[in-house]
GROMACS .gro file of C-alpha atoms in nm:
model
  167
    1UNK     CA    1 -17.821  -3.715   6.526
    2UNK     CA    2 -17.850  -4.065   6.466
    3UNK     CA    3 -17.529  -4.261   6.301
    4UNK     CA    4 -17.526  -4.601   6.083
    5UNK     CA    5 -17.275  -4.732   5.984
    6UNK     CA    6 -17.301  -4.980   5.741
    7UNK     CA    7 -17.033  -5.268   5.685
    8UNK     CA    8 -16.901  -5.293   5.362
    9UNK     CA    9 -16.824  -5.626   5.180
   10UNK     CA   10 -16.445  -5.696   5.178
   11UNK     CA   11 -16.356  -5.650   4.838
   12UNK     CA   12 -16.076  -5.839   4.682
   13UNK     CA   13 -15.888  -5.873   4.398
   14UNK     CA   14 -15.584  -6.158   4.277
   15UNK     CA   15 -15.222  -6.029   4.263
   16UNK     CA   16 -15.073  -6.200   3.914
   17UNK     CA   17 -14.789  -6.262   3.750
   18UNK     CA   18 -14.795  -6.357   3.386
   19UNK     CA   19 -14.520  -6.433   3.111
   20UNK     CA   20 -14.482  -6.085   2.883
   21UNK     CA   21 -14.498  -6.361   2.571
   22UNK     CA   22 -14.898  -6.392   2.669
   23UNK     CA   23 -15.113  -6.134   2.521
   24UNK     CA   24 -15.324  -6.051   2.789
   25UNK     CA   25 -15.493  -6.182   3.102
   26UNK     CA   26 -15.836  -6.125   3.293
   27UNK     CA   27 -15.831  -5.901   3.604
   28UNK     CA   28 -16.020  -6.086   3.950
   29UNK     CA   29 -16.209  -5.924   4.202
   30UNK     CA   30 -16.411  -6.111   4.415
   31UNK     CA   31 -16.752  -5.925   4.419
   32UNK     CA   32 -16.916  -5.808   4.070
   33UNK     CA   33 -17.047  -5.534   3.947
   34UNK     CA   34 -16.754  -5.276   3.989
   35UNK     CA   35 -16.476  -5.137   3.719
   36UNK     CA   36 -16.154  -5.193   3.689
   37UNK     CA   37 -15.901  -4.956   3.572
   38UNK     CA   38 -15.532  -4.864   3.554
   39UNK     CA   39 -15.272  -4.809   3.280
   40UNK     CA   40 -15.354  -5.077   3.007
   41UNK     CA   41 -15.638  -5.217   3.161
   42UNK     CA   42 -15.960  -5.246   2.925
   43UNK     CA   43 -16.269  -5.313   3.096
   44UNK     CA   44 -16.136  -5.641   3.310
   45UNK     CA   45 -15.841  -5.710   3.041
   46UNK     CA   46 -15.481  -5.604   3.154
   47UNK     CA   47 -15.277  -5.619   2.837
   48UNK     CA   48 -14.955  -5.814   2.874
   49UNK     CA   49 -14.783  -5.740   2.589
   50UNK     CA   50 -14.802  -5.361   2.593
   51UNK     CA   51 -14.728  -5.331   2.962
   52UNK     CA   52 -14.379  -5.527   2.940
   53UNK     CA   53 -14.222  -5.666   3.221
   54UNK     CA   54 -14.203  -5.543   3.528
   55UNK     CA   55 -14.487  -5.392   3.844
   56UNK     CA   56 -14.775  -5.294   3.738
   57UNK     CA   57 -15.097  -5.157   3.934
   58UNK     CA   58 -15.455  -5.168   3.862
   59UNK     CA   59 -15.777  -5.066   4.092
   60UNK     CA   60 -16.107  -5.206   4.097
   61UNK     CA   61 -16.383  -4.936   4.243
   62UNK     CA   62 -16.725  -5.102   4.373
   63UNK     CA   63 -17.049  -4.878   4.440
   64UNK     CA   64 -17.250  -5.075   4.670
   65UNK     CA   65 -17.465  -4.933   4.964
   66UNK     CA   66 -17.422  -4.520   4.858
   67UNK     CA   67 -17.051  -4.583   4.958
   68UNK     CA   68 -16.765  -4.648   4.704
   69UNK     CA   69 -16.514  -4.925   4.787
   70UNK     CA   70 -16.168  -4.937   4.643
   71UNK     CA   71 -15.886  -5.204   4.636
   72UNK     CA   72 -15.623  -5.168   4.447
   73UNK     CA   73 -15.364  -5.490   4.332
   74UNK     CA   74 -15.065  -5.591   4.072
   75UNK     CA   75 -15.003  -5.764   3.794
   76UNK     CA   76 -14.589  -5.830   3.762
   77UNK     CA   77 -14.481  -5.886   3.467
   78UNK     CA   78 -14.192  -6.141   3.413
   79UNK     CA   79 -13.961  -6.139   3.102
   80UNK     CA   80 -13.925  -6.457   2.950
   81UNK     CA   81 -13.579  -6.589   2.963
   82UNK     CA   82 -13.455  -6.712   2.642
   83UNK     CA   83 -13.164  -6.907   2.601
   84UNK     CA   84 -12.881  -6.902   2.363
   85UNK     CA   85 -12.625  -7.152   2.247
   86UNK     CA   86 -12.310  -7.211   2.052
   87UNK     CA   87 -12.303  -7.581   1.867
   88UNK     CA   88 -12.113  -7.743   1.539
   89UNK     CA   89 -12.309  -7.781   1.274
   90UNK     CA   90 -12.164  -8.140   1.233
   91UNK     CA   91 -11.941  -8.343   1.357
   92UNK     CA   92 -11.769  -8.700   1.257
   93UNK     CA   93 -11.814  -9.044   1.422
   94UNK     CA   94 -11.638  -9.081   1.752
   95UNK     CA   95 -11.487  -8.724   1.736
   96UNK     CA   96 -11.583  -8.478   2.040
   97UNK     CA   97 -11.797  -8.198   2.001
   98UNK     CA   98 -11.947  -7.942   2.228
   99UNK     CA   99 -12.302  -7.776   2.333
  100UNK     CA  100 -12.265  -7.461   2.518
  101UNK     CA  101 -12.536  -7.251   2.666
  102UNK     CA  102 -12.606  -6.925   2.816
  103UNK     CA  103 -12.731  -6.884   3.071
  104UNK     CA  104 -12.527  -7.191   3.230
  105UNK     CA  105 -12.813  -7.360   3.432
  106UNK     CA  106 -12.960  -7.462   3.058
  107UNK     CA  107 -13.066  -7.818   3.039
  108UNK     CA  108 -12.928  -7.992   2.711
  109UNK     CA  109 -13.141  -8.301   2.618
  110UNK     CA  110 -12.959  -8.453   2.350
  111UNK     CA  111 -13.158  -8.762   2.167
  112UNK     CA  112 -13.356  -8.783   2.449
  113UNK     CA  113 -13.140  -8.806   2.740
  114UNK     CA  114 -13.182  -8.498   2.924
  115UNK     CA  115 -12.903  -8.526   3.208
  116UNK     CA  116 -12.655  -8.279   3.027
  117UNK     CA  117 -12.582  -7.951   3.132
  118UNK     CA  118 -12.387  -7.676   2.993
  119UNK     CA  119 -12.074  -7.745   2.811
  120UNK     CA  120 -12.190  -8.045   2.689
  121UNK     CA  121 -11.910  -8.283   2.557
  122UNK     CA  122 -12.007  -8.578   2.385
  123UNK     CA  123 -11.873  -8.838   2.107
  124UNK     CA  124 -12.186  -9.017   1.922
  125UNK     CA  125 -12.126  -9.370   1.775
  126UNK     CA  126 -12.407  -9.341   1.508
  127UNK     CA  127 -12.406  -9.144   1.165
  128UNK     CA  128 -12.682  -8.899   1.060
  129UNK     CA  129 -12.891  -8.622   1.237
  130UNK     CA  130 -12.899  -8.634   1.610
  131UNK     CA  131 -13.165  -8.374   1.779
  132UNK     CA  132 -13.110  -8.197   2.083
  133UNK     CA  133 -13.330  -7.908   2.248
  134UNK     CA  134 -13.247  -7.639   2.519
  135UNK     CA  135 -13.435  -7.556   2.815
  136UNK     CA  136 -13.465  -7.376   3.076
  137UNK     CA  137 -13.617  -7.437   3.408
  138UNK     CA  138 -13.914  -7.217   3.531
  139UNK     CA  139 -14.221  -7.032   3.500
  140UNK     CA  140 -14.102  -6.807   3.193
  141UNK     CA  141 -13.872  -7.004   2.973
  142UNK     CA  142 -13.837  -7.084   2.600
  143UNK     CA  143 -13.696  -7.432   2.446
  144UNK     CA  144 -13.515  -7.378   2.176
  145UNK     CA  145 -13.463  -7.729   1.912
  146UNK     CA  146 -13.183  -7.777   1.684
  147UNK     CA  147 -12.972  -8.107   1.558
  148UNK     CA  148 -12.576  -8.157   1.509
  149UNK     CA  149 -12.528  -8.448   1.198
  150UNK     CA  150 -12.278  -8.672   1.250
  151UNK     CA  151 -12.073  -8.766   0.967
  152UNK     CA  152 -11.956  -9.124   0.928
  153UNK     CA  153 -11.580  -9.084   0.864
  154UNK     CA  154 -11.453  -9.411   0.848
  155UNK     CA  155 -11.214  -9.484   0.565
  156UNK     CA  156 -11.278  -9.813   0.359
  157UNK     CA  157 -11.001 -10.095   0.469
  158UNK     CA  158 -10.791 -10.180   0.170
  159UNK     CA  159 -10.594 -10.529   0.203
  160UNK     CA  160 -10.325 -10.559  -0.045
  161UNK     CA  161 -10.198 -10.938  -0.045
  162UNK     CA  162  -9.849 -11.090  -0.276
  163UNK     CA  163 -10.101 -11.334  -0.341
  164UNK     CA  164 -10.257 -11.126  -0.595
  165UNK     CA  165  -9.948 -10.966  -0.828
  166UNK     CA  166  -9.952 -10.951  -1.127
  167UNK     CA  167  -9.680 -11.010  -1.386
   0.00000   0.00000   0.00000
């Protein structure tokens, strides 16, 4: 008997790791021609959104040379964080008012200044809306966009004088 062994191409294929809030993503392998497959997977599609977060595996199986290759790989799933936050409504001139967040490492940019962090405690000097959006730092996060108005509370000055009575 005579033996030959034949080398088979290193197959590949890219781990991922997508937001669930996108729909759906390619599959990779690095030779074509073979078939992917796994729970959710369609053709070279894994769906996102009906996989939710978390591991998932998928397998990509090449014919090539009478032998069958196999490599299997992962798409994890990360939940997008969304924050949350407690703010007035409104608030008057001068007065303090606060911007709290969950989770605490939210960044509050207020108009425009974005060095605030949770618990934000502020006094604005101006009347009328003032915007502010929430963020969140990483791969998976959702700003959120609001505004607080500020209400101009000042009280008109009324100067009474005894050189104005009348008799």
């Amino acid at each position: 008997y005579t033996v030959h062994v034949i080398n088979l191409p290193d197959l590949q294929v890219t781990n991922q790791t997508p937001c669930n809030n996108i729909p759906s993503i390619p599959l990779i392998a690095n030779l074509t021609g073979g078939t992917f497959s796994g729970v959710n997977v369609n053709g070279n599609i894994f769906n996102v959104a009906a996989a939710g977060g978390g591991l998932h595996w998928f397998y990509y199986t090449l014919d090539t040379l009478g032998c069958t290759v196999v490599d299997s790989g992962t798409v994890n799933v990360t939940n997008q964080a969304v924050p949350t936050y407690i703010a007035p409504d409104s608030a008057c001139i001068g007065q303090p008012f606060s911007i709290n967040t969950n989770p605490d490492s939210a960044i509050i940019i207020l108009d425009g200044v974005s060095n605030h962090t949770n618990n934000l405690i502020d006094t604005l000097q101006t009347s009328g809306y003032h915007f502010f959006s929430i963020s969140l730092t990483g791969g998976c996060s959702q700003n959120l966009n609001d505004s607080i108005f500020i209400i101009d509370n000042t009280l008109p000055q009324i100067i009474i004088s005894p050189d104005s009575v009348c008799n």
